[in-house]
CSV table of C-alpha atoms in Angstrom, one decimal:
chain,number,residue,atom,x,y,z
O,80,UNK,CA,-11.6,-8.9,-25.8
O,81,UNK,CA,-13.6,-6.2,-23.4
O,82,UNK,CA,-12.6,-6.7,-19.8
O,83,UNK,CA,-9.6,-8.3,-20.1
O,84,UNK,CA,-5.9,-6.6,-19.4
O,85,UNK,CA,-4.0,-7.4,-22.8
O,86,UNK,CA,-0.7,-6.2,-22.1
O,87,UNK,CA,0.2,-6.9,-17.8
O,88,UNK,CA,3.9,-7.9,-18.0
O,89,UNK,CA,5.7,-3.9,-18.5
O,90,UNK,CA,3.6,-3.6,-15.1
O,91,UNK,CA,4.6,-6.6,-13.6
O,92,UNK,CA,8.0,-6.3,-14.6
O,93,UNK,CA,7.9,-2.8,-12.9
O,94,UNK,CA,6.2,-4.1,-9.5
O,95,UNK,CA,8.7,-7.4,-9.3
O,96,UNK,CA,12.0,-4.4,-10.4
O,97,UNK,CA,10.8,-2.2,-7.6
O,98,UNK,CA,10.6,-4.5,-4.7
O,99,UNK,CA,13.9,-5.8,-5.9
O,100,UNK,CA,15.5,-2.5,-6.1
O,101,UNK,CA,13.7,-1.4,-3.0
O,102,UNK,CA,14.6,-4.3,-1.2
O,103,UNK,CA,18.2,-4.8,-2.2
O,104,UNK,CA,19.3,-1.5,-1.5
O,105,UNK,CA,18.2,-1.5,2.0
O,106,UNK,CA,19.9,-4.6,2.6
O,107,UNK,CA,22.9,-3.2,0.9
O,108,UNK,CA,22.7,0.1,3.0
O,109,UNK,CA,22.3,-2.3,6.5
O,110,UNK,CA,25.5,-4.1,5.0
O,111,UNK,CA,27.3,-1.1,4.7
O,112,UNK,CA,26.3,0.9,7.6
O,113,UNK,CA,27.4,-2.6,9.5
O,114,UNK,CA,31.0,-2.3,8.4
O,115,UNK,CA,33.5,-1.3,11.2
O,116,UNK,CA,34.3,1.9,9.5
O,117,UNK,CA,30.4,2.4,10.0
O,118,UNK,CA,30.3,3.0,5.7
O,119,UNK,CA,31.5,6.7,6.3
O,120,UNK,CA,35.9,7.0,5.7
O,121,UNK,CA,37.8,5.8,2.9
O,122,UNK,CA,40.0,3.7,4.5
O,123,UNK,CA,39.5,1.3,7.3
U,232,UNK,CA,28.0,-7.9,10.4
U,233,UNK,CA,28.7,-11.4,11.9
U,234,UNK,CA,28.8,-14.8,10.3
U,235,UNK,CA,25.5,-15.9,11.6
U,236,UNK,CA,24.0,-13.3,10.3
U,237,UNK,CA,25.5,-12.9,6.7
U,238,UNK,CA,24.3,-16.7,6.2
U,239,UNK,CA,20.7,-16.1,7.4
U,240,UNK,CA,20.5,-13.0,5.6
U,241,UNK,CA,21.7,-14.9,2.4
U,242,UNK,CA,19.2,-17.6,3.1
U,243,UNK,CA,16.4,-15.0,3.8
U,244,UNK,CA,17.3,-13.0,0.5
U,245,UNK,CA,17.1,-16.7,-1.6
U,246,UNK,CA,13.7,-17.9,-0.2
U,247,UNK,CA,12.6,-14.2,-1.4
U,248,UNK,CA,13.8,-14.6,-4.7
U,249,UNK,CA,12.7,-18.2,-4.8
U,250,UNK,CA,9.0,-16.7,-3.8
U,251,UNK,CA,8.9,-14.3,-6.2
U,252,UNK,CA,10.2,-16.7,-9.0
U,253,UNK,CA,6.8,-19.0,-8.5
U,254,UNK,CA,4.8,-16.0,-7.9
U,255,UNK,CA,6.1,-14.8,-11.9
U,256,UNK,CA,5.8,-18.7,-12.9
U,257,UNK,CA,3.6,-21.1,-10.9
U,258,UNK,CA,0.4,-18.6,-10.5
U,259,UNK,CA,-1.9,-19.2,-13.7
U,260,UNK,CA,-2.9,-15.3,-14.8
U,261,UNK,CA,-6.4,-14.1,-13.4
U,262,UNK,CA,-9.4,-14.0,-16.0
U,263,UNK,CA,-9.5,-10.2,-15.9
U,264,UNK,CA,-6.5,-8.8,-14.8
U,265,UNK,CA,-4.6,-11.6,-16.5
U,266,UNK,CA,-0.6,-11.7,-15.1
U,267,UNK,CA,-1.2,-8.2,-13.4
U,268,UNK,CA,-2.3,-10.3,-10.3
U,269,UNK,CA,1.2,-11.1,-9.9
U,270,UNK,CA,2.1,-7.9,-8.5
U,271,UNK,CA,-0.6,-8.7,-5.5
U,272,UNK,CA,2.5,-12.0,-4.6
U,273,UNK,CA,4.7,-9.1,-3.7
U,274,UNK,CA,1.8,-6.3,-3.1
U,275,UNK,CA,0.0,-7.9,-0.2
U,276,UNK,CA,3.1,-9.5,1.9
U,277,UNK,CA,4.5,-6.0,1.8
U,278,UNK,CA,1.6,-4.8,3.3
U,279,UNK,CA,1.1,-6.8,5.9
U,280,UNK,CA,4.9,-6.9,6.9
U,281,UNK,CA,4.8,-2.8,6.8
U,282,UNK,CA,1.8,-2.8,9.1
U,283,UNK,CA,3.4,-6.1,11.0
U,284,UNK,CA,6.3,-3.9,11.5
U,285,UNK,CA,5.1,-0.2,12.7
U,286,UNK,CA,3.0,-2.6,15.6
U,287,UNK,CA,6.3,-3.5,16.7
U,288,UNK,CA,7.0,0.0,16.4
U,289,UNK,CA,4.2,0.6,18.9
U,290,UNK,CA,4.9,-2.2,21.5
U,291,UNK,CA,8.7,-0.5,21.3
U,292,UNK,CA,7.2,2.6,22.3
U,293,UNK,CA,5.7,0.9,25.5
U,294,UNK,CA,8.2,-0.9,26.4
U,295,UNK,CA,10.8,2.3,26.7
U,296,UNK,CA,8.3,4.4,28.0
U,297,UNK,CA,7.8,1.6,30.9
U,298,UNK,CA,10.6,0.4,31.4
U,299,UNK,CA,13.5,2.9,30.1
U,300,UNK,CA,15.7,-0.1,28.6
U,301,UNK,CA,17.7,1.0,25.5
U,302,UNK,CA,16.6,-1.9,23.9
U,303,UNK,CA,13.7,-1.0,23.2
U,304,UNK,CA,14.7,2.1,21.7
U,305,UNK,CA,17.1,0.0,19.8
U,306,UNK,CA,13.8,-1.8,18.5
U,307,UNK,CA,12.0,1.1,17.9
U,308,UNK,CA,14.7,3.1,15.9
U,309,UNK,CA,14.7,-0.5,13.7
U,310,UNK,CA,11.2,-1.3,13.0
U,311,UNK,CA,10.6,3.0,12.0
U,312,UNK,CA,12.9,2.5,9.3
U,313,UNK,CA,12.3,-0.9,8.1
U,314,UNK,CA,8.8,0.1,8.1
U,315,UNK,CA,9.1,3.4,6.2
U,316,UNK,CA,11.4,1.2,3.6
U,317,UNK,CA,8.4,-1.7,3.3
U,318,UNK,CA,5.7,1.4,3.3
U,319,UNK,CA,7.3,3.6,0.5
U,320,UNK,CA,7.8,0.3,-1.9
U,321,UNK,CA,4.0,-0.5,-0.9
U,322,UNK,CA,3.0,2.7,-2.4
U,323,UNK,CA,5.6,1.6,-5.3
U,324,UNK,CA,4.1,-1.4,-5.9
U,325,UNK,CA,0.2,-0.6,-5.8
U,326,UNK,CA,0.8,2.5,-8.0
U,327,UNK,CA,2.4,0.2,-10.7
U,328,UNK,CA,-1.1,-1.9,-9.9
U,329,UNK,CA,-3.3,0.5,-10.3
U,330,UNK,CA,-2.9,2.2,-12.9
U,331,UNK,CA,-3.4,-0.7,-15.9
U,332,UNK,CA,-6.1,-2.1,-13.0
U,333,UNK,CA,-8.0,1.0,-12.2
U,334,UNK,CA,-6.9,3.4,-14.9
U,335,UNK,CA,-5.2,5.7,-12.4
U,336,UNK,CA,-1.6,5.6,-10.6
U,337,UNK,CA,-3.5,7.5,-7.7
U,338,UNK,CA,-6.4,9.0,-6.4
U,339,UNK,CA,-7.6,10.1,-2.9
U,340,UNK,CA,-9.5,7.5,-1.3
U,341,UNK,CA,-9.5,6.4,1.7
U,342,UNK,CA,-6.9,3.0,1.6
U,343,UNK,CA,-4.6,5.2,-0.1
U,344,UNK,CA,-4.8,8.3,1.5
U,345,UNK,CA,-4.4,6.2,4.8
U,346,UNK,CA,-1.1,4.1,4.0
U,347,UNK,CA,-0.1,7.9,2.9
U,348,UNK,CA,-0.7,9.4,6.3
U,349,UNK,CA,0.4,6.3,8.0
U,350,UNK,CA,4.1,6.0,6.1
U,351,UNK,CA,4.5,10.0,6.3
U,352,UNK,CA,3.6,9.9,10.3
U,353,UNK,CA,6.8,7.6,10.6
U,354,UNK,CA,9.0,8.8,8.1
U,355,UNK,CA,8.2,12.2,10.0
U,356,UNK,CA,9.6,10.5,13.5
U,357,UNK,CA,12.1,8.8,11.9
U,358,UNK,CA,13.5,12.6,10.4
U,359,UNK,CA,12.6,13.7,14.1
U,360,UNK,CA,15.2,11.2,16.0
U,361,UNK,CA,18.0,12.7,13.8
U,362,UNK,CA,17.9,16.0,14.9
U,363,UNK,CA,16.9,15.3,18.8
U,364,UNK,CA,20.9,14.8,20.3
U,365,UNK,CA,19.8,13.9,23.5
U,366,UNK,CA,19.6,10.1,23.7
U,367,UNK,CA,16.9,9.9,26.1
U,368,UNK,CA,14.8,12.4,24.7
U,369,UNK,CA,14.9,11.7,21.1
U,370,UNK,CA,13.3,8.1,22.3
U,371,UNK,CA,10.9,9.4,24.7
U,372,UNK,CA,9.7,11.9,21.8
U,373,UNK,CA,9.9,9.2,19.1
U,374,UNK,CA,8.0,6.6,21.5
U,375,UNK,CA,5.4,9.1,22.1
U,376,UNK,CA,5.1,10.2,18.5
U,377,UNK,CA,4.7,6.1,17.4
U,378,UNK,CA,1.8,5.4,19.6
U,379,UNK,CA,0.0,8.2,18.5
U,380,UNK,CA,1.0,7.4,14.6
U,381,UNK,CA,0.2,3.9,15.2
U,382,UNK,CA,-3.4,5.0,15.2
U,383,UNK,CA,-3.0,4.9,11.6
U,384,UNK,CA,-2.5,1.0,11.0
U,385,UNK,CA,-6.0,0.0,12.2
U,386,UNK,CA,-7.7,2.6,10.3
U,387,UNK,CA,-5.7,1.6,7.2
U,388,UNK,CA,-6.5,-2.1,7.8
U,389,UNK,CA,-10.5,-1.7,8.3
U,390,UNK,CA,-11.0,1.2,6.5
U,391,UNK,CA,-12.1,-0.5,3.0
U,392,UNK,CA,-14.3,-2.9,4.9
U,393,UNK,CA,-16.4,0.4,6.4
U,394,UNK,CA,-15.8,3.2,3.8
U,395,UNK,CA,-17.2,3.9,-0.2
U,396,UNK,CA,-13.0,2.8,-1.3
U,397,UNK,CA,-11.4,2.8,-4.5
U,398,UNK,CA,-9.1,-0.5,-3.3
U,399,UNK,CA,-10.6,-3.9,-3.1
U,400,UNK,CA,-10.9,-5.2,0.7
U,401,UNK,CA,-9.5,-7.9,2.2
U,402,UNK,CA,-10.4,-11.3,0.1
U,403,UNK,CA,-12.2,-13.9,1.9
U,404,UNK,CA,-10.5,-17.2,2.2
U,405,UNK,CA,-12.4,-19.3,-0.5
U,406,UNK,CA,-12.9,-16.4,-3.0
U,407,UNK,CA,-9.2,-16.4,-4.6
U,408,UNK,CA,-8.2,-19.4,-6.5
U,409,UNK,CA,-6.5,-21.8,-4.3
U,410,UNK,CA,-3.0,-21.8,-7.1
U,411,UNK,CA,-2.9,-18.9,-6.7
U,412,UNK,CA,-3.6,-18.6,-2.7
U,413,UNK,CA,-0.3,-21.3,-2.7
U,414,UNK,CA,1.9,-18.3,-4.2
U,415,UNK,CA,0.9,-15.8,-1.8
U,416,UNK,CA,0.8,-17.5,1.5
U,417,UNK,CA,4.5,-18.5,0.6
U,418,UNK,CA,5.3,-14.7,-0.6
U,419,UNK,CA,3.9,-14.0,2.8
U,420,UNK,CA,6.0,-16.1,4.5
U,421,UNK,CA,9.2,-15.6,2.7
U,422,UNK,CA,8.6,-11.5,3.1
U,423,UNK,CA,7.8,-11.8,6.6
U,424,UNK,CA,11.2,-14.3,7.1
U,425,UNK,CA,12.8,-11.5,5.3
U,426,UNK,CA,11.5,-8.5,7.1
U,427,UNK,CA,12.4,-10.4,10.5
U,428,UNK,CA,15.9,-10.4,9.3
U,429,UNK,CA,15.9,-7.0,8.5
U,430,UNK,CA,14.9,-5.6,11.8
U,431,UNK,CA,17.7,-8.1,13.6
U,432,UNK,CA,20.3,-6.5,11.5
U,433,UNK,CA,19.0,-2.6,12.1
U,434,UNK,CA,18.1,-3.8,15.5
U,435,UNK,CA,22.3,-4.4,16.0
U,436,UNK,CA,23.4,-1.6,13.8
U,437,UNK,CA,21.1,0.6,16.4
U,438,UNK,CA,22.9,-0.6,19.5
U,439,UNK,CA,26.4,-0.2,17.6
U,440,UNK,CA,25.5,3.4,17.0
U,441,UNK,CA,24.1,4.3,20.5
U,442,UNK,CA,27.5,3.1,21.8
U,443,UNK,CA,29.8,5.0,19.9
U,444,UNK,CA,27.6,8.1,20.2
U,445,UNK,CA,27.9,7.8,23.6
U,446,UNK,CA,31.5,7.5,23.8
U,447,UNK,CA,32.2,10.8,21.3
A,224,UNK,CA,26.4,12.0,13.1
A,225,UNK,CA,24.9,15.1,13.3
A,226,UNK,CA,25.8,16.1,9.9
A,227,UNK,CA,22.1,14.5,9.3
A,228,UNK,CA,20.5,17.1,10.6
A,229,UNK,CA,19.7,19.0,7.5
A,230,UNK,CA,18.1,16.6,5.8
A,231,UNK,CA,16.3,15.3,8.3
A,232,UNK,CA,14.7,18.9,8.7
A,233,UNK,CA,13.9,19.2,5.2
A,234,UNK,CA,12.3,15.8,5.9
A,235,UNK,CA,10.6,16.6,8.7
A,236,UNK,CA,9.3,19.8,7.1
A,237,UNK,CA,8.0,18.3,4.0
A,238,UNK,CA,5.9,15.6,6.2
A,239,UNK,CA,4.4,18.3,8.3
A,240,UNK,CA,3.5,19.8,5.1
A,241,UNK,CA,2.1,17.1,3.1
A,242,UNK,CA,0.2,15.9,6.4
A,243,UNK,CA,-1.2,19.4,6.9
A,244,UNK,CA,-2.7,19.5,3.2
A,245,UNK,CA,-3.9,16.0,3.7
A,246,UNK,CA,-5.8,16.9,6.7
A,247,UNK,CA,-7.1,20.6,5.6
A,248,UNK,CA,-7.3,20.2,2.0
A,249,UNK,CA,-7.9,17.2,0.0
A,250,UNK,CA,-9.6,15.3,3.0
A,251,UNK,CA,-11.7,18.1,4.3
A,252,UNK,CA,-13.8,19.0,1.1
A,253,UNK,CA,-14.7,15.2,0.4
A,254,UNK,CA,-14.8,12.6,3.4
A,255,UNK,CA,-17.4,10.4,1.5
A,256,UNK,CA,-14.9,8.9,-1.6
A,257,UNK,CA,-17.9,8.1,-3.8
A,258,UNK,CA,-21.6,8.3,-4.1
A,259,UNK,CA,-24.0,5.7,-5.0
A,260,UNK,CA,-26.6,6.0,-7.4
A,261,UNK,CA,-29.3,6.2,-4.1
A,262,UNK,CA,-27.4,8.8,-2.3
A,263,UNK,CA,-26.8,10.8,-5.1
A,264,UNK,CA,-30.5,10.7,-6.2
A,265,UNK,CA,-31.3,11.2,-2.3
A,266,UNK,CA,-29.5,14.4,-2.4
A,267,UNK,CA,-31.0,18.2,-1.4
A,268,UNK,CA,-30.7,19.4,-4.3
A,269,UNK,CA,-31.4,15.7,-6.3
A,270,UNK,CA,-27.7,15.5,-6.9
A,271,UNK,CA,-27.5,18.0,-9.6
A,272,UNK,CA,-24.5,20.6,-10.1
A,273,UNK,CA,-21.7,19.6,-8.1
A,274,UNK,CA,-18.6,17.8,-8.8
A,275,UNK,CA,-19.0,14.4,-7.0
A,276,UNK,CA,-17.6,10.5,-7.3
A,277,UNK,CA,-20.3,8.5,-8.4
A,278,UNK,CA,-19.7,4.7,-7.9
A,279,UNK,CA,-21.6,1.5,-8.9
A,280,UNK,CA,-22.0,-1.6,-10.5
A,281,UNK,CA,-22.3,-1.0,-14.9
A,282,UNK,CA,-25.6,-2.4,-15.7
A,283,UNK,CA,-25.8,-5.2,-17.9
A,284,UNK,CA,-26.8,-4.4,-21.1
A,285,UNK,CA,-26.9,-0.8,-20.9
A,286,UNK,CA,-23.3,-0.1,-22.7
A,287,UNK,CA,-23.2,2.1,-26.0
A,288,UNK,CA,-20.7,4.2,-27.8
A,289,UNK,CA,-22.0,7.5,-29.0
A,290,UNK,CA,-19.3,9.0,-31.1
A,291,UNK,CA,-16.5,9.4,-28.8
A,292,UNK,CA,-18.1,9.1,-26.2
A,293,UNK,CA,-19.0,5.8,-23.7
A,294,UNK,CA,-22.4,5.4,-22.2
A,295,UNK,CA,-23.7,3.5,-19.6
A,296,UNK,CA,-26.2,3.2,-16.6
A,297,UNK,CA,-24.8,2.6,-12.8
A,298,UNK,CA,-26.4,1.2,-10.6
A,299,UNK,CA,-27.0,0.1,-7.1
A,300,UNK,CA,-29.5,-1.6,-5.3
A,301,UNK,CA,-32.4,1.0,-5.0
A,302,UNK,CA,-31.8,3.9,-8.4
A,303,UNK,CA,-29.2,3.9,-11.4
A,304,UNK,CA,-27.9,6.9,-13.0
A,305,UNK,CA,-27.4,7.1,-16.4
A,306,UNK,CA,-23.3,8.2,-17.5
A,307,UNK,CA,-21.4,9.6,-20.1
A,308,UNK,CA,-18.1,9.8,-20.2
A,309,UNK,CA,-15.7,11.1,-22.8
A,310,UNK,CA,-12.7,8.9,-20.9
A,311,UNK,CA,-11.2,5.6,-22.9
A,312,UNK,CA,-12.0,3.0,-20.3
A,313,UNK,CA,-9.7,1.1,-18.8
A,314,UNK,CA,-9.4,-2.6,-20.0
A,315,UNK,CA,-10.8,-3.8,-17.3
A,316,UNK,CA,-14.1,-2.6,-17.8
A,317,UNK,CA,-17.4,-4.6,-18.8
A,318,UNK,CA,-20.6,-5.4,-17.6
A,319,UNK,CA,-21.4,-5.9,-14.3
A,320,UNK,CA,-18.0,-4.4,-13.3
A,321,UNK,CA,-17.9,-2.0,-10.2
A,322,UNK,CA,-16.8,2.1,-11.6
A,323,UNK,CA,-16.2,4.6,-9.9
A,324,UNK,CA,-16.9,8.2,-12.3
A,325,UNK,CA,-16.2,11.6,-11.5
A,326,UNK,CA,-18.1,14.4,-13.0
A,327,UNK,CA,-21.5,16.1,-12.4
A,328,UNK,CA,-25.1,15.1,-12.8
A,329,UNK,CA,-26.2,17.0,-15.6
A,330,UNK,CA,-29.8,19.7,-15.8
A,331,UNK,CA,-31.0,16.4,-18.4
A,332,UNK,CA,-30.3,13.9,-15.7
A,333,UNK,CA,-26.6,12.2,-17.2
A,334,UNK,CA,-24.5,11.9,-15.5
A,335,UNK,CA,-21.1,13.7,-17.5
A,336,UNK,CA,-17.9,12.3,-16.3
A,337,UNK,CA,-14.3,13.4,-17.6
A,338,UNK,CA,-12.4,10.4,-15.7
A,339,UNK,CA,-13.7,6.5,-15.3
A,340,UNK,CA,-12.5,4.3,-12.9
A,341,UNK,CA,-12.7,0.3,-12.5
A,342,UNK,CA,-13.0,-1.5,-9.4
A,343,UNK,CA,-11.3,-4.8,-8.8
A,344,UNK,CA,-13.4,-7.4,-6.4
A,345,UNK,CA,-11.4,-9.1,-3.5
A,346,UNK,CA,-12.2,-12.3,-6.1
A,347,UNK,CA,-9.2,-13.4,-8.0
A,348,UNK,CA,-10.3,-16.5,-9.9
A,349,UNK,CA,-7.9,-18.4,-12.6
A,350,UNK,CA,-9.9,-18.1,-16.1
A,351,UNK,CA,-11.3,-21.6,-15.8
A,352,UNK,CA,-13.4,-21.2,-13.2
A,353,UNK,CA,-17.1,-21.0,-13.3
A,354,UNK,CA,-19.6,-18.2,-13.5
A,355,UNK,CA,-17.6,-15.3,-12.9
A,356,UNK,CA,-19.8,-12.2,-13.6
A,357,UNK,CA,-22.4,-13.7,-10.7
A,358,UNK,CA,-19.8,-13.6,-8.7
A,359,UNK,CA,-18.5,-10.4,-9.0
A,360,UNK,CA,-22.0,-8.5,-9.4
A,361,UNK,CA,-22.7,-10.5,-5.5
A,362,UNK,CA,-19.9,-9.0,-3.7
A,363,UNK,CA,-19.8,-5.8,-5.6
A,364,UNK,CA,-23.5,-5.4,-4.1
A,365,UNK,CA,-22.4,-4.5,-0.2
A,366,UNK,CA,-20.2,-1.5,-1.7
């Protein structure tokens, strides 16, 4: 059918993955960075 | 991180995940762009936290330029990143929009060149503070730098409304369908929540970092 | 901390660079995104030659393949300009729809685009609505 999008969800998929991914690490990286060792040595 | 703020980061990151789970389920698809307007749940909250954020940016900037207190600077160092973060996934996001939507991932026009110049312009102060050693100067510099690159949120914001634009403008209240109006005004909410959280927890990291630069 | 510094200059570069082009290159030829169909035909030199955006609504009625190629007419309020394009167009696109083509206005007054583009509306209506097309061609009007 003209003017209709027939196949949305790969793109959705990818918008919804990305803000998850983007998102997730970030709170990840202030989790890490938040750690006493500051997320830097190997050992605390 | 403390206890407080490992549980309201836990709660923030659920109501996120509970927002976009109705924005993949309880939105019925559009008549044209069918399930694609799903992406705009995550699209537009993202944009308006990103913009939300580098004005905090800017009111930062005045308030160490006025009054030299390091928590500002603290605030300012925060809301650059978390801005840059929400900016670069915004670019993300409408790419993955616009190119089943419009038939191209990018093109020049004026919204998108804009959110370009304005996410660069941090990114680019953000790179600046981690070569400036000098604590003062690096947020006097910065400060200065953010109100100048601030100039770009309002031009991103109104530019559609006053210039020939690939990108949509803003939708009136009234001309989106009000299931699927539900979904974004919660997305907003639960992004903004989100973001808020975010800037708390840089916001502490920041003041953590000052201090033990200061006593190295 | 300072063990940062290297990529934050390589940062810092790169954004100074990408900022420069914007401002001296892609923005300073073309400040004006697209053309309508009025200010094209209002042009010095009646449009002709250069490569430009042209944007408008497609007007009803006036779509047709010829061979591999799509044709249409855009149009705005005051003048239309006839287009052909050898792109596929994007789902999206029908009657009534807002496009934005980029090509050159032909010496026989076509408009020959290589690339078509489809505007969305700020309307996002669920497929049960009402009239939809009236809708869309109302608000694409003010573009």
């Amino acid at each position: 059918m003209m003017g209709v999008v027939t196949d949305p969800w790969p793109y959705v998929w990818a918008a919804y993955g990305a803000t998850t991914l983007a998102l997730g690490a970030y709170l990840v990286s202030l989790w890490v960075r938040s750690q006493p060792s500051g997320g830097t040595s190997e050992e605390r | 991180m403390t206890r407080n703020l490992l549980i309201t980061g836990a709660l923030a990151v659920l109501l996120q995940v509970g927002g976009m789970v109705a924005g993949l389920t309880l939105s019925p698809p559009e008549q044209h762009m069918s399930d694609l307007v799903r992406i705009m749940f995550v699209h537009v909250p993202v944009a308006w936290a990103a913009m939300a954020t580098f004005t905090v940016t800017l009111v930062a900037a005045i308030g160490w330029l006025s009054t030299r207190r390091w928590g500002w600077d603290h605030l300012l160092d925060a809301s650059l990143e978390v801005g840059v973060v929400l900016g670069v996934l915004l670019s993300v996001q409408g790419s993955v929009w616009g190119y089943p939507t419009w038939g191209t991932w990018w093109t020049w026009d004026p919204r998108l060149t804009s959110v370009a110049v304005m996410v660069l312009s941090f990114l680019g102060i953000l790179a600046l503070r981690a070569f400036v050693d000098d604590p003062d100067k690096r947020a006097s510099w910065s400060a200065a730098a953010s109100i100048l690159a601030w100039g770009s949120v309002p031009f991103t914001y109104f530019c559609v409304k006053v210039m020939n634009s690939l990108h949509q403008k803003q939708t009136p209240w009234g001309a989106m369908a009000p299931e699927m109006l539900r979904v974004l005004l919660l997305n907003t909410g639960t992004v903004t929540i989100l973001t808020l959280w975010m800037l708390v927890a840089r916001y502490r990291l920041a003041r953590v970092e000052l201090q033990r630069e200061l006593d190295t | 901390m300072k063990n940062a510094k290297l990529p934050a200059i390589l940062v810092g570069l790169s954004v100074v660079g990408v900022l420069g082009f914007l401002a001296f290159g892609s923005m300073g030829d073309n400040l004006v995104y697209y053309w309508s169909p009025s200010e094209l035909r209002a042009a010095a030199d009646g449009g002709a030659g250069g490569m430009v955006r042209l944007g408008g609504l497609v007007k009803a009625g006036s779509v047709r393949v010829e061979g591999t190629k799509t044709v249409f007419t855009v149009e705005d309020h005051g003048a239309s300009v006839e287009v052909r394009t050898a792109a596929i167009p994007p789902q999206m696109f029908r009657e009534g729809i807002g496009v934005v083509v980029e090509g050159s206005l032909g010496p026989d007054g076509v408009f020959e685009s290589k690339r078509l583009l489809v505007k969305h509306d700020e309307n996002y209506k669920a497929p049960t609505d009402g009239n939809l097309s009236q809708d869309q061609t109302r608000s694409l009007e003010g573009d």
